[in-house]
Amino acid sequence: MSSTLQVDADPASIAVVIYSGGMDSFTVLHRAIREGLTVHALSFDYGQRHIRELDTARQVCSELGISHQIVDIRAIHSLIDNSALTNPALAMPNGEYAAENLRSTVVPNRNMILLSLAIAKAVNIGAGRVDYGAHGGDHVLYPDCRPEFVEAMNQVAGIANFEPVTLHAPYLSASKAEILREGLAMHLDYRHTWTCYEGRELACGVCGSCRERLAAFAANGATDPLAYEPNTLAGSR
């Protein structure tokens, strides 16, 4: 689904939200909607193992009745396939969400690529802002979720085109538990998200991403509504 330039609209009233289908971007998406912005959700198929997240994103945007575009960039897969998230031949690490466990899940230059495309869309449709879900819990592992990266990309987004675009990462200093706390206060249903790094029918419950998700729910004294595979860490919680 493509979008046309909104000629008469104030750019400050329009936002492109990078929406993966996961918990963080789900919360960012709803936060932008609650701000009263006209939201254009943007998802990417880059050959990720957890492609199921895109089905989740598609369903959520359909139910919300908002503009949603899934961009197929699998042509670049061979440039970014040295990651457990993009290469099924590599073992998916389990264990805690920590750098020593999950370094193999780093996708080379992913957020710079996705943000560049989202900024292009923003300029193309007259949007003044691009939102994405980088958060404090990712700082230890993913360089492209750290404040210095976001600050540098925001500077570039302001000068790369005739129309400046602001990069907005509202949870840049927040933990996963804090993001969830805000989402629960908004009465969001996290059943409609996909976090697991695996792309199976049910969430595995043991990969680092599942563990971080479950820890966030535990920290908020809440039960995760997502279905998990039996006989896993999650299944026995």
PDB file of C-alpha atoms in Angstrom:
ATOM      1  CA  MET A   1       0.000   0.000   0.000  1.00  0.00           C
ATOM      2  CA  SER A   2       1.643   3.229  -1.117  1.00  0.00           C
ATOM      3  CA  SER A   3       0.865   6.726   0.061  1.00  0.00           C
ATOM      4  CA  THR A   4       0.674   9.996  -1.786  1.00  0.00           C
ATOM      5  CA  LEU A   5       1.921  13.402  -0.761  1.00  0.00           C
ATOM      6  CA  GLN A   6      -0.466  15.083   1.650  1.00  0.00           C
ATOM      7  CA  VAL A   7      -0.178  18.542   0.122  1.00  0.00           C
ATOM      8  CA  ASP A   8      -2.265  20.543   2.555  1.00  0.00           C
ATOM      9  CA  ALA A   9      -1.232  18.751   5.724  1.00  0.00           C
ATOM     10  CA  ASP A  10       1.192  20.106   8.301  1.00  0.00           C
ATOM     11  CA  PRO A  11       4.283  17.822   8.284  1.00  0.00           C
ATOM     12  CA  ALA A  12       4.277  17.962  12.090  1.00  0.00           C
ATOM     13  CA  SER A  13       0.927  16.174  12.064  1.00  0.00           C
ATOM     14  CA  ILE A  14       2.179  13.161  10.069  1.00  0.00           C
ATOM     15  CA  ALA A  15       4.510  10.417  11.244  1.00  0.00           C
ATOM     16  CA  VAL A  16       6.063   7.366   9.640  1.00  0.00           C
ATOM     17  CA  VAL A  17       6.389   4.623  12.256  1.00  0.00           C
ATOM     18  CA  ILE A  18       8.811   1.769  11.674  1.00  0.00           C
ATOM     19  CA  TYR A  19       6.622  -1.074  12.815  1.00  0.00           C
ATOM     20  CA  SER A  20       8.122  -4.542  13.096  1.00  0.00           C
ATOM     21  CA  GLY A  21       5.189  -6.184  14.834  1.00  0.00           C
ATOM     22  CA  GLY A  22       7.087  -6.487  18.119  1.00  0.00           C
ATOM     23  CA  MET A  23       6.278  -5.135  21.581  1.00  0.00           C
ATOM     24  CA  ASP A  24       8.311  -1.949  21.369  1.00  0.00           C
ATOM     25  CA  SER A  25       7.142  -0.779  17.952  1.00  0.00           C
ATOM     26  CA  PHE A  26       3.566  -1.782  18.857  1.00  0.00           C
ATOM     27  CA  THR A  27       3.743   0.613  21.792  1.00  0.00           C
ATOM     28  CA  VAL A  28       5.414   3.336  19.714  1.00  0.00           C
ATOM     29  CA  LEU A  29       2.692   2.963  17.077  1.00  0.00           C
ATOM     30  CA  HIS A  30      -0.129   3.408  19.581  1.00  0.00           C
ATOM     31  CA  ARG A  31       1.660   6.280  21.283  1.00  0.00           C
ATOM     32  CA  ALA A  32       1.853   8.160  17.964  1.00  0.00           C
ATOM     33  CA  ILE A  33      -1.817   7.479  17.265  1.00  0.00           C
ATOM     34  CA  ARG A  34      -2.742   8.781  20.712  1.00  0.00           C
ATOM     35  CA  GLU A  35      -0.796  11.956  19.974  1.00  0.00           C
ATOM     36  CA  GLY A  36      -3.356  12.580  17.250  1.00  0.00           C
ATOM     37  CA  LEU A  37      -0.877  12.133  14.415  1.00  0.00           C
ATOM     38  CA  THR A  38      -1.729  10.728  11.022  1.00  0.00           C
ATOM     39  CA  VAL A  39       0.319   7.539  11.177  1.00  0.00           C
ATOM     40  CA  HIS A  40       1.824   5.613   8.284  1.00  0.00           C
ATOM     41  CA  ALA A  41       3.204   2.291   9.510  1.00  0.00           C
ATOM     42  CA  LEU A  42       6.191   0.923   7.631  1.00  0.00           C
ATOM     43  CA  SER A  43       7.445  -2.676   7.913  1.00  0.00           C
ATOM     44  CA  PHE A  44      10.317  -4.451   6.183  1.00  0.00           C
ATOM     45  CA  ASP A  45      10.888  -7.956   4.899  1.00  0.00           C
ATOM     46  CA  TYR A  46      14.659  -8.347   4.923  1.00  0.00           C
ATOM     47  CA  GLY A  47      14.683 -12.141   5.096  1.00  0.00           C
ATOM     48  CA  GLN A  48      14.399 -12.347   8.861  1.00  0.00           C
ATOM     49  CA  ARG A  49      13.795 -15.747  10.427  1.00  0.00           C
ATOM     50  CA  HIS A  50      10.995 -14.323  12.521  1.00  0.00           C
ATOM     51  CA  ILE A  51       9.012 -13.309   9.448  1.00  0.00           C
ATOM     52  CA  ARG A  52       5.884 -14.040  11.451  1.00  0.00           C
ATOM     53  CA  GLU A  53       6.206 -10.591  12.981  1.00  0.00           C
ATOM     54  CA  LEU A  54       5.070  -9.109   9.670  1.00  0.00           C
ATOM     55  CA  ASP A  55       1.828 -11.096   9.742  1.00  0.00           C
ATOM     56  CA  THR A  56       1.204  -9.645  13.186  1.00  0.00           C
ATOM     57  CA  ALA A  57       1.960  -6.118  11.963  1.00  0.00           C
ATOM     58  CA  ARG A  58      -0.350  -6.530   8.977  1.00  0.00           C
ATOM     59  CA  GLN A  59      -3.228  -7.709  11.157  1.00  0.00           C
ATOM     60  CA  VAL A  60      -2.840  -4.925  13.726  1.00  0.00           C
ATOM     61  CA  CYS A  61      -2.759  -2.164  11.106  1.00  0.00           C
ATOM     62  CA  SER A  62      -5.776  -3.641   9.332  1.00  0.00           C
ATOM     63  CA  GLU A  63      -7.752  -3.649  12.577  1.00  0.00           C
ATOM     64  CA  LEU A  64      -6.654  -0.085  13.363  1.00  0.00           C
ATOM     65  CA  GLY A  65      -7.520   1.056   9.855  1.00  0.00           C
ATOM     66  CA  ILE A  66      -4.211   2.857   9.350  1.00  0.00           C
ATOM     67  CA  SER A  67      -1.912   3.071   6.358  1.00  0.00           C
ATOM     68  CA  HIS A  68       0.572   0.189   6.312  1.00  0.00           C
ATOM     69  CA  GLN A  69       3.272  -0.681   3.814  1.00  0.00           C
ATOM     70  CA  ILE A  70       5.493  -3.773   3.903  1.00  0.00           C
ATOM     71  CA  VAL A  71       8.628  -3.200   1.841  1.00  0.00           C
ATOM     72  CA  ASP A  72      10.376  -6.237   0.387  1.00  0.00           C
ATOM     73  CA  ILE A  73      14.134  -5.643   0.640  1.00  0.00           C
ATOM     74  CA  ARG A  74      15.161  -9.290   0.478  1.00  0.00           C
ATOM     75  CA  ALA A  75      17.394  -8.391  -2.462  1.00  0.00           C
ATOM     76  CA  ILE A  76      19.952  -7.199   0.105  1.00  0.00           C
ATOM     77  CA  HIS A  77      19.795 -10.441   2.093  1.00  0.00           C
ATOM     78  CA  SER A  78      23.229 -11.616   0.959  1.00  0.00           C
ATOM     79  CA  LEU A  79      24.685  -8.376   2.349  1.00  0.00           C
ATOM     80  CA  ILE A  80      23.321  -8.986   5.861  1.00  0.00           C
ATOM     81  CA  ASP A  81      23.171 -12.772   6.207  1.00  0.00           C
ATOM     82  CA  ASN A  82      25.990 -13.121   8.737  1.00  0.00           C
ATOM     83  CA  SER A  83      23.477 -13.041  11.589  1.00  0.00           C
ATOM     84  CA  ALA A  84      21.415 -15.668  13.357  1.00  0.00           C
ATOM     85  CA  LEU A  85      18.355 -13.523  12.621  1.00  0.00           C
ATOM     86  CA  THR A  86      18.860 -13.713   8.866  1.00  0.00           C
ATOM     87  CA  ASN A  87      20.646 -17.038   8.373  1.00  0.00           C
ATOM     88  CA  PRO A  88      18.767 -20.197   9.438  1.00  0.00           C
ATOM     89  CA  ALA A  89      21.990 -22.176   9.130  1.00  0.00           C
ATOM     90  CA  LEU A  90      23.310 -20.360  12.209  1.00  0.00           C
ATOM     91  CA  ALA A  91      22.179 -21.553  15.625  1.00  0.00           C
ATOM     92  CA  MET A  92      19.820 -19.208  17.429  1.00  0.00           C
ATOM     93  CA  PRO A  93      21.394 -18.444  20.824  1.00  0.00           C
ATOM     94  CA  ASN A  94      19.346 -19.041  23.938  1.00  0.00           C
ATOM     95  CA  GLY A  95      19.985 -17.617  27.374  1.00  0.00           C
ATOM     96  CA  GLU A  96      19.712 -14.194  28.908  1.00  0.00           C
ATOM     97  CA  TYR A  97      19.368 -11.013  26.873  1.00  0.00           C
ATOM     98  CA  ALA A  98      23.021 -10.014  27.125  1.00  0.00           C
ATOM     99  CA  ALA A  99      25.851  -9.125  24.756  1.00  0.00           C
ATOM    100  CA  GLU A 100      27.848 -12.295  25.325  1.00  0.00           C
ATOM    101  CA  ASN A 101      24.837 -14.443  24.441  1.00  0.00           C
ATOM    102  CA  LEU A 102      23.247 -12.523  21.593  1.00  0.00           C
ATOM    103  CA  ARG A 103      26.076 -10.952  19.612  1.00  0.00           C
ATOM    104  CA  SER A 104      25.319 -13.333  16.736  1.00  0.00           C
ATOM    105  CA  THR A 105      21.837 -11.779  16.389  1.00  0.00           C
ATOM    106  CA  VAL A 106      23.213  -8.385  15.317  1.00  0.00           C
ATOM    107  CA  VAL A 107      22.153  -7.681  11.714  1.00  0.00           C
ATOM    108  CA  PRO A 108      24.807  -5.536   9.988  1.00  0.00           C
ATOM    109  CA  ASN A 109      23.735  -1.907   9.676  1.00  0.00           C
ATOM    110  CA  ARG A 110      20.052  -2.841   9.976  1.00  0.00           C
ATOM    111  CA  ASN A 111      18.639   0.277  11.577  1.00  0.00           C
ATOM    112  CA  MET A 112      20.625   2.632   9.372  1.00  0.00           C
ATOM    113  CA  ILE A 113      19.166   0.880   6.335  1.00  0.00           C
ATOM    114  CA  LEU A 114      15.599   0.849   7.657  1.00  0.00           C
ATOM    115  CA  LEU A 115      15.729   4.409   8.950  1.00  0.00           C
ATOM    116  CA  SER A 116      17.094   5.689   5.638  1.00  0.00           C
ATOM    117  CA  LEU A 117      14.159   4.123   3.805  1.00  0.00           C
ATOM    118  CA  ALA A 118      11.680   5.428   6.374  1.00  0.00           C
ATOM    119  CA  ILE A 119      13.102   8.950   6.055  1.00  0.00           C
ATOM    120  CA  ALA A 120      12.691   8.695   2.279  1.00  0.00           C
ATOM    121  CA  LYS A 121       9.048   7.735   2.732  1.00  0.00           C
ATOM    122  CA  ALA A 122       8.523  10.609   5.148  1.00  0.00           C
ATOM    123  CA  VAL A 123       9.865  13.102   2.622  1.00  0.00           C
ATOM    124  CA  ASN A 124       7.833  11.453  -0.126  1.00  0.00           C
ATOM    125  CA  ILE A 125       4.503  11.847   1.705  1.00  0.00           C
ATOM    126  CA  GLY A 126       5.203  15.104   3.518  1.00  0.00           C
ATOM    127  CA  ALA A 127       5.683  13.642   6.995  1.00  0.00           C
ATOM    128  CA  GLY A 128       7.833  15.527   9.465  1.00  0.00           C
ATOM    129  CA  ARG A 129       8.747  12.649  11.763  1.00  0.00           C
ATOM    130  CA  VAL A 130       9.970   9.059  11.761  1.00  0.00           C
ATOM    131  CA  ASP A 131       9.383   7.006  14.917  1.00  0.00           C
ATOM    132  CA  TYR A 132      11.171   3.820  15.896  1.00  0.00           C
ATOM    133  CA  GLY A 133      11.401   1.664  18.983  1.00  0.00           C
ATOM    134  CA  ALA A 134      15.015   1.751  20.099  1.00  0.00           C
ATOM    135  CA  HIS A 135      15.142   1.377  23.877  1.00  0.00           C
ATOM    136  CA  GLY A 136      17.581   1.377  26.753  1.00  0.00           C
ATOM    137  CA  GLY A 137      17.708  -2.392  27.092  1.00  0.00           C
ATOM    138  CA  ASP A 138      19.215  -2.649  23.606  1.00  0.00           C
ATOM    139  CA  HIS A 139      22.175  -0.361  24.328  1.00  0.00           C
ATOM    140  CA  VAL A 140      24.385  -3.132  25.648  1.00  0.00           C
ATOM    141  CA  LEU A 141      24.062  -5.161  22.460  1.00  0.00           C
ATOM    142  CA  TYR A 142      22.926  -3.141  19.457  1.00  0.00           C
ATOM    143  CA  PRO A 143      25.000  -0.063  18.497  1.00  0.00           C
ATOM    144  CA  ASP A 144      22.200   1.191  16.234  1.00  0.00           C
ATOM    145  CA  CYS A 145      19.879   1.563  19.221  1.00  0.00           C
ATOM    146  CA  ARG A 146      22.237   3.726  21.282  1.00  0.00           C
ATOM    147  CA  PRO A 147      21.702   7.460  21.909  1.00  0.00           C
ATOM    148  CA  GLU A 148      24.795   8.504  19.946  1.00  0.00           C
ATOM    149  CA  PHE A 149      23.524   6.663  16.863  1.00  0.00           C
ATOM    150  CA  VAL A 150      20.034   8.135  17.158  1.00  0.00           C
ATOM    151  CA  GLU A 151      21.468  11.630  17.625  1.00  0.00           C
ATOM    152  CA  ALA A 152      23.718  11.273  14.566  1.00  0.00           C
ATOM    153  CA  MET A 153      20.909   9.873  12.403  1.00  0.00           C
ATOM    154  CA  ASN A 154      18.624  12.681  13.537  1.00  0.00           C
ATOM    155  CA  GLN A 155      21.210  15.223  12.398  1.00  0.00           C
ATOM    156  CA  VAL A 156      21.493  13.503   9.021  1.00  0.00           C
ATOM    157  CA  ALA A 157      17.693  13.335   8.665  1.00  0.00           C
ATOM    158  CA  GLY A 158      17.618  17.107   9.093  1.00  0.00           C
ATOM    159  CA  ILE A 159      19.993  17.826   6.214  1.00  0.00           C
ATOM    160  CA  ALA A 160      19.747  14.905   3.771  1.00  0.00           C
ATOM    161  CA  ASN A 161      16.749  16.379   1.946  1.00  0.00           C
ATOM    162  CA  PHE A 162      15.233  19.799   1.300  1.00  0.00           C
ATOM    163  CA  GLU A 163      12.536  18.815   3.798  1.00  0.00           C
ATOM    164  CA  PRO A 164      13.971  18.116   7.270  1.00  0.00           C
ATOM    165  CA  VAL A 165      12.691  15.036   9.075  1.00  0.00           C
ATOM    166  CA  THR A 166      12.918  14.464  12.825  1.00  0.00           C
ATOM    167  CA  LEU A 167      13.897  11.036  14.101  1.00  0.00           C
ATOM    168  CA  HIS A 168      11.851  10.221  17.204  1.00  0.00           C
ATOM    169  CA  ALA A 169      12.769   7.364  19.579  1.00  0.00           C
ATOM    170  CA  PRO A 170      10.480   7.939  22.579  1.00  0.00           C
ATOM    171  CA  TYR A 171      11.799   4.988  24.585  1.00  0.00           C
ATOM    172  CA  LEU A 172      15.490   5.526  23.970  1.00  0.00           C
ATOM    173  CA  SER A 173      16.273   5.591  27.695  1.00  0.00           C
ATOM    174  CA  ALA A 174      13.510   3.235  28.838  1.00  0.00           C
ATOM    175  CA  SER A 175      13.733  -0.448  29.716  1.00  0.00           C
ATOM    176  CA  LYS A 176      11.486  -3.093  28.189  1.00  0.00           C
ATOM    177  CA  ALA A 177       9.614  -3.252  31.503  1.00  0.00           C
ATOM    178  CA  GLU A 178       9.046   0.520  31.445  1.00  0.00           C
ATOM    179  CA  ILE A 179       7.773   0.404  27.874  1.00  0.00           C
ATOM    180  CA  LEU A 180       5.395  -2.387  28.813  1.00  0.00           C
ATOM    181  CA  ARG A 181       4.231  -0.471  31.871  1.00  0.00           C
ATOM    182  CA  GLU A 182       3.233   2.469  29.682  1.00  0.00           C
ATOM    183  CA  GLY A 183       1.539   0.168  27.190  1.00  0.00           C
ATOM    184  CA  LEU A 184      -0.434  -1.579  29.894  1.00  0.00           C
ATOM    185  CA  ALA A 185      -1.524   1.826  31.197  1.00  0.00           C
ATOM    186  CA  MET A 186      -2.842   2.478  27.671  1.00  0.00           C
ATOM    187  CA  HIS A 187      -4.696  -0.858  27.910  1.00  0.00           C
ATOM    188  CA  LEU A 188      -2.827  -2.308  24.938  1.00  0.00           C
ATOM    189  CA  ASP A 189      -3.269  -6.005  24.230  1.00  0.00           C
ATOM    190  CA  TYR A 190       0.182  -7.524  23.761  1.00  0.00           C
ATOM    191  CA  ARG A 191      -1.373 -10.701  22.438  1.00  0.00           C
ATOM    192  CA  HIS A 192      -1.133  -8.856  19.131  1.00  0.00           C
ATOM    193  CA  THR A 193       2.671  -8.713  19.097  1.00  0.00           C
ATOM    194  CA  TRP A 194       5.471 -11.099  18.153  1.00  0.00           C
ATOM    195  CA  THR A 195       8.786 -11.010  19.991  1.00  0.00           C
ATOM    196  CA  CYS A 196      10.350 -14.460  19.530  1.00  0.00           C
ATOM    197  CA  TYR A 197      13.443 -14.652  17.323  1.00  0.00           C
ATOM    198  CA  GLU A 198      12.161 -17.959  16.001  1.00  0.00           C
ATOM    199  CA  GLY A 199       9.370 -17.981  13.437  1.00  0.00           C
ATOM    200  CA  ARG A 200       7.458 -21.005  14.598  1.00  0.00           C
ATOM    201  CA  GLU A 201       3.743 -21.238  15.323  1.00  0.00           C
ATOM    202  CA  LEU A 202       4.257 -20.548  19.045  1.00  0.00           C
ATOM    203  CA  ALA A 203       6.897 -18.448  20.770  1.00  0.00           C
ATOM    204  CA  CYS A 204       9.856 -20.556  21.914  1.00  0.00           C
ATOM    205  CA  GLY A 205      10.144 -19.023  25.401  1.00  0.00           C
ATOM    206  CA  VAL A 206      13.895 -19.609  25.632  1.00  0.00           C
ATOM    207  CA  CYS A 207      15.578 -17.261  23.155  1.00  0.00           C
ATOM    208  CA  GLY A 208      16.983 -14.036  24.569  1.00  0.00           C
ATOM    209  CA  SER A 209      14.145 -11.966  23.141  1.00  0.00           C
ATOM    210  CA  CYS A 210      11.462 -14.188  24.710  1.00  0.00           C
ATOM    211  CA  ARG A 211      13.290 -14.099  28.039  1.00  0.00           C
ATOM    212  CA  GLU A 212      13.477 -10.316  28.015  1.00  0.00           C
ATOM    213  CA  ARG A 213       9.769 -10.119  27.193  1.00  0.00           C
ATOM    214  CA  LEU A 214       8.811 -12.508  29.980  1.00  0.00           C
ATOM    215  CA  ALA A 215      11.002 -10.625  32.444  1.00  0.00           C
ATOM    216  CA  ALA A 216       9.220  -7.377  31.508  1.00  0.00           C
ATOM    217  CA  PHE A 217       5.822  -8.910  32.236  1.00  0.00           C
ATOM    218  CA  ALA A 218       7.109 -10.337  35.518  1.00  0.00           C
ATOM    219  CA  ALA A 219       8.492  -6.933  36.529  1.00  0.00           C
ATOM    220  CA  ASN A 220       5.013  -5.477  36.003  1.00  0.00           C
ATOM    221  CA  GLY A 221       3.260  -8.270  37.878  1.00  0.00           C
ATOM    222  CA  ALA A 222       1.393  -9.162  34.677  1.00  0.00           C
ATOM    223  CA  THR A 223       0.860 -12.353  32.700  1.00  0.00           C
ATOM    224  CA  ASP A 224       2.031 -12.468  29.113  1.00  0.00           C
ATOM    225  CA  PRO A 225      -1.013 -13.232  26.921  1.00  0.00           C
ATOM    226  CA  LEU A 226       1.116 -14.683  24.123  1.00  0.00           C
ATOM    227  CA  ALA A 227       1.028 -18.455  23.572  1.00  0.00           C
ATOM    228  CA  TYR A 228       4.310 -20.295  24.156  1.00  0.00           C
ATOM    229  CA  GLU A 229       5.530 -23.742  23.271  1.00  0.00           C
ATOM    230  CA  PRO A 230       5.004 -26.296  26.071  1.00  0.00           C
ATOM    231  CA  ASN A 231       7.930 -27.522  28.159  1.00  0.00           C
ATOM    232  CA  THR A 232       9.804 -24.243  27.846  1.00  0.00           C
ATOM    233  CA  LEU A 233      10.818 -21.615  30.354  1.00  0.00           C
ATOM    234  CA  ALA A 234       7.598 -19.760  29.528  1.00  0.00           C
ATOM    235  CA  GLY A 235       5.401 -22.822  29.523  1.00  0.00           C
ATOM    236  CA  SER A 236       6.379 -23.617  33.092  1.00  0.00           C
ATOM    237  CA  ARG A 237       6.049 -20.059  34.449  1.00  0.00           C
TER     238      ARG A 237
END
